[in-house]
Coordinates of C-alpha atoms in Angstrom, one line a residue:
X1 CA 90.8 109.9 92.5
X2 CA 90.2 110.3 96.5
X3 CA 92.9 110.8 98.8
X4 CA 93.6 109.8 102.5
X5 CA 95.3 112.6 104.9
X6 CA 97.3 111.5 107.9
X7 CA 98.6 114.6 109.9
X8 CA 101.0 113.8 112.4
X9 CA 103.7 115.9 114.5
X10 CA 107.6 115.3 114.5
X11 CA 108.7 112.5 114.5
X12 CA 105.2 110.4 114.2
X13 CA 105.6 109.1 110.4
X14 CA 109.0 107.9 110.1
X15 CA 109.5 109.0 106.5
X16 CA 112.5 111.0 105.4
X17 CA 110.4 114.4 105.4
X18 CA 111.0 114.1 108.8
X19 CA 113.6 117.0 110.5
X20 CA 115.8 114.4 112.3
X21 CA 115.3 111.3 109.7
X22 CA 118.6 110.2 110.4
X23 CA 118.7 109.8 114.2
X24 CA 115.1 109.0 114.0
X25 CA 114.7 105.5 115.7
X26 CA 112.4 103.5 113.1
X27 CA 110.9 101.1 115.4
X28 CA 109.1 104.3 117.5
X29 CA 107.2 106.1 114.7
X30 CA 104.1 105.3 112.6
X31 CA 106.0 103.6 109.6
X32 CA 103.3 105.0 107.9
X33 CA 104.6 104.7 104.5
X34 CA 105.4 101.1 105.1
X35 CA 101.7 100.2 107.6
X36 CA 99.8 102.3 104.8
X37 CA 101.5 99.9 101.8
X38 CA 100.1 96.8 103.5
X39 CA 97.0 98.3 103.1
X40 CA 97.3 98.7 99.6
X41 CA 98.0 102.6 99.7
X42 CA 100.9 104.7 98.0
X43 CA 102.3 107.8 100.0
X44 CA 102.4 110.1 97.0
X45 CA 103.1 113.3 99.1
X46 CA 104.4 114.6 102.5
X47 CA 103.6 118.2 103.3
X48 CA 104.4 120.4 106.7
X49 CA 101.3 121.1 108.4
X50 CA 102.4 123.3 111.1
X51 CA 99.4 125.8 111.0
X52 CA 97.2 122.8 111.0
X53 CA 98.3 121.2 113.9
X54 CA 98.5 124.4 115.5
X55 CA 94.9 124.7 114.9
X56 CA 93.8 121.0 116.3
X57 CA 95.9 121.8 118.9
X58 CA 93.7 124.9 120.6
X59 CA 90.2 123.3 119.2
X60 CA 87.3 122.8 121.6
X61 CA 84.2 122.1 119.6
X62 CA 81.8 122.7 122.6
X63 CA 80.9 118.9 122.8
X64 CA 83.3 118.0 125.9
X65 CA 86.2 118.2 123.6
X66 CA 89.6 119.4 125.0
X67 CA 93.3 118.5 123.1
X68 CA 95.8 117.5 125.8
X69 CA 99.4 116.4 125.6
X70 CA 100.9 113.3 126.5
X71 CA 99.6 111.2 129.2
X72 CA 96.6 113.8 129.8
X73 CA 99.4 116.1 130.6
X74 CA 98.5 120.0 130.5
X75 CA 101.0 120.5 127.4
X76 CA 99.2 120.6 124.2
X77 CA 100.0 119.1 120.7
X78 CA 103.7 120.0 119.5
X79 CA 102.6 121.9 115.9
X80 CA 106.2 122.7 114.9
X81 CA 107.8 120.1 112.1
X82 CA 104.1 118.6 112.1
X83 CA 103.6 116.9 108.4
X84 CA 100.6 115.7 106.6
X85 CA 100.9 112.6 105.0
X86 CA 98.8 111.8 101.9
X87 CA 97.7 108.5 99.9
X88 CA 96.1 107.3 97.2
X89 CA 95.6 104.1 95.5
X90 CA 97.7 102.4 93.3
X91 CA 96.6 103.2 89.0
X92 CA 98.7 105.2 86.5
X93 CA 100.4 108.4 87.4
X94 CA 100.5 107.5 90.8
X95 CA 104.2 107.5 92.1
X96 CA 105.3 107.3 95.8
X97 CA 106.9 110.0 97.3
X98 CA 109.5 107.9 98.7
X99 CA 110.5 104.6 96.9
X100 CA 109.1 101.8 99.3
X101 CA 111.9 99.1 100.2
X102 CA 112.0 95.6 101.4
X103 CA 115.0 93.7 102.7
X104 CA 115.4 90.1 103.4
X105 CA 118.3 87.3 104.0
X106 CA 117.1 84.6 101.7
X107 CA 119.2 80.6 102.3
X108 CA 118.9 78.7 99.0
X109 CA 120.8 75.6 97.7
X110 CA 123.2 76.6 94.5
X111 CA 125.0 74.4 91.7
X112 CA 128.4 75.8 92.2
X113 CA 129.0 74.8 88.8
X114 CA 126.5 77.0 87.6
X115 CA 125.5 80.1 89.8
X116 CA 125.9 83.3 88.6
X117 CA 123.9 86.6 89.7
X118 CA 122.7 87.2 86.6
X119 CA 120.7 83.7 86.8
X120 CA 119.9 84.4 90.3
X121 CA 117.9 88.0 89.0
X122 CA 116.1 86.0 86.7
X123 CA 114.7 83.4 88.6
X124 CA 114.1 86.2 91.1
X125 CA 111.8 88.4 87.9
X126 CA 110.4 85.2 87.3
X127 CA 108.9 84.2 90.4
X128 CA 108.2 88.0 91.3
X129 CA 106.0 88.7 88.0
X130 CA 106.0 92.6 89.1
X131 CA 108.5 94.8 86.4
X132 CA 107.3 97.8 88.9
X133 CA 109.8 96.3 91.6
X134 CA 113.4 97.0 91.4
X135 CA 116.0 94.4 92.7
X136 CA 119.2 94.3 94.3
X137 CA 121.3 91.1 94.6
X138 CA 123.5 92.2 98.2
X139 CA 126.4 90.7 99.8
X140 CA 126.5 86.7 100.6
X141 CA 125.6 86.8 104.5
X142 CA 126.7 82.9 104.5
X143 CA 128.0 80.2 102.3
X144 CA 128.4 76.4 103.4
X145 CA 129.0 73.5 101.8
X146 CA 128.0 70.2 103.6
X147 CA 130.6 67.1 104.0
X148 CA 129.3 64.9 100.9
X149 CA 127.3 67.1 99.3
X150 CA 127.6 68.5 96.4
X151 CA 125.3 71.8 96.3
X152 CA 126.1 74.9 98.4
X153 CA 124.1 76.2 101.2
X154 CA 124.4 80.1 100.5
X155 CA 122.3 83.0 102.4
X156 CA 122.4 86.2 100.4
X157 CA 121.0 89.9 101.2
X158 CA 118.0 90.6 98.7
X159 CA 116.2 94.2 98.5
X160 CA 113.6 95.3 96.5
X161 CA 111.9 98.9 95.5
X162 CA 109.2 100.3 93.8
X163 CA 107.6 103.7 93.3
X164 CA 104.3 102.3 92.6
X165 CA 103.4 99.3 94.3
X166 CA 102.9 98.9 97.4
X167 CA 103.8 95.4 98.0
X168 CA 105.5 92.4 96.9
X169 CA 104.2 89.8 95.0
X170 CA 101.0 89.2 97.6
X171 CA 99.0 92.3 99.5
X172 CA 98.9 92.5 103.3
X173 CA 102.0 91.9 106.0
X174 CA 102.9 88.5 105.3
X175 CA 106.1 88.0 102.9
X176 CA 106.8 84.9 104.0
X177 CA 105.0 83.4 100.9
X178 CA 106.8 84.9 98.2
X179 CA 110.2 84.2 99.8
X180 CA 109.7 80.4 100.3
X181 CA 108.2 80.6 96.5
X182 CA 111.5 82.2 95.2
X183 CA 113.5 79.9 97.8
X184 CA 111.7 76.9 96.4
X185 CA 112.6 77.8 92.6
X186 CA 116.0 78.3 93.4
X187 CA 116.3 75.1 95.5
X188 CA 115.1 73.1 92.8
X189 CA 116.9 74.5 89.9
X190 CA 120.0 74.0 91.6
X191 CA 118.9 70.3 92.3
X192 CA 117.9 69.5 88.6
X193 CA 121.0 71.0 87.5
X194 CA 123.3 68.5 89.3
X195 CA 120.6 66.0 88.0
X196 CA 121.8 66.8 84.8
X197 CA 125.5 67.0 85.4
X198 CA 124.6 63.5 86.2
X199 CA 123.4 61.7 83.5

C-alpha cells in the first residue's frame, strides 16, 4: 500500500509528536492529522526528520532554486524538532498514530420521563452506523424546559474517536449532516414517546 510523506518543522503539524504540544496554539499549525482525515487519509506515523530538513534546507539544485526563511528572510529552514508526517488510506491493519477526535454541543428535545444516557448512546450507534468510532456522552451544557411544554430542551457535549477512520459518518469537512441526522432522531423519539404517554 502507498504512503504520503509530509515533512514539516516545529510546530507546523499540530500533532502531539510535537516538542511543545501542550502550549502549542492549535489554530496556527497544519492540523494535519485532522486536514489529511477530510481527505480520507489516516496518519499512521510521525517520525523526526531533523537530518532531512537539514538537507532541504542547504539544497540548490542548479535550476534557480535557493531555500530561504520566512518572509524571503536570509535565515534558512529551522531543521531541529522537524517531523515527518506519514499517511495511508484507510483498509485493515491501518491504525492512526493518534486517535482522531471530534467534539460537538448537540440541542435535542428529551421525554423527561424517559431519557437515560444509555438510550441516548444508542440512538447515537444507530444513526452513526460506524462500530470503528468511539463515543462519549459529556456534561449537559444546557437544559430548559419551556412554559407549557412538556419535553425538555437539553444541549449536551458529544465526542467521538477512532483509530481508523477518518471521519464521521460522511467524508469531507462538513458535519453538519450527521449532527442534524442524530438531532432529528432524537427530536422525534422524544416526540413519539409523549405521543404515547398520551393515548
Amino acid at each position: 500500500q502507498g504512503q504520503i510523506w509530509v515533512s514539516l518543522i516545529k510546530g507546523q503539524g499540530g500533532t502531539p509528536m510535537e516538542q511543545e504540544y501542550d502550549t502549542l496554539v492549535k489554530g496556527n499549525t497544519w492540523q494535519i492529522q485532522q486536514k489529511a482525515a477530510q481527505a480520507g487519509f489516516i496518519m499512521t506515523e510521525v517520525k523526526k526528520t531533523d537530518a532531512c530538513i537539514t538537507k532541504l534546507s542547504s539544497f540548490e539544485d542548479g535550476l534557480g532554486y535557493y531555500p530561504r526563511g520566512f518572509h524571503n528572510s536570509d535565515s534558512t529552514l529551522r531543521a531541529t524538532g522537524g517531523l515527518s508526517h506519514i499517511f495511508k488510506l484507510p483498509g485493515d491493519g491501518v491504525k492512526a498514530a493518534f486517535p482522531l477526535r471530534w467534539s460537538f454541543d448537540l440541542a435535542y428535545l428529551t421525554n423527561p420521563k424517559r431519557f437515560t444516557r444509555s438510550f441516548m448512546r444508542r440512538t447515537i450507534l444507530m444513526v452513526l452506523k460506524e462500530p470503528r468510532i468511539d463515543v462519549e456522552i459529556g456534561d449537559d451544557v444546557d437544559i430548559y424546559q419551556r412554559p407549557g411544554v412538556s419535553t425538555i430542551d437539553r444541549t449536551t457535549t458529544i465526542s467521538f474517536s477512532s483509530f481508523s477512520c477518518p471521519y464521521l459518518k460522511y467524508p469531507g469537512t462538513n458535519q453538519n449532516k450527521f449532527l442534524i441526522e442524530l438531532k432529528t432522531a432524537l427530536d422525534n423519539l422524544a416526540l413519539m414517546s409523549m405521543e404515547d404517554k398520551g393515548r
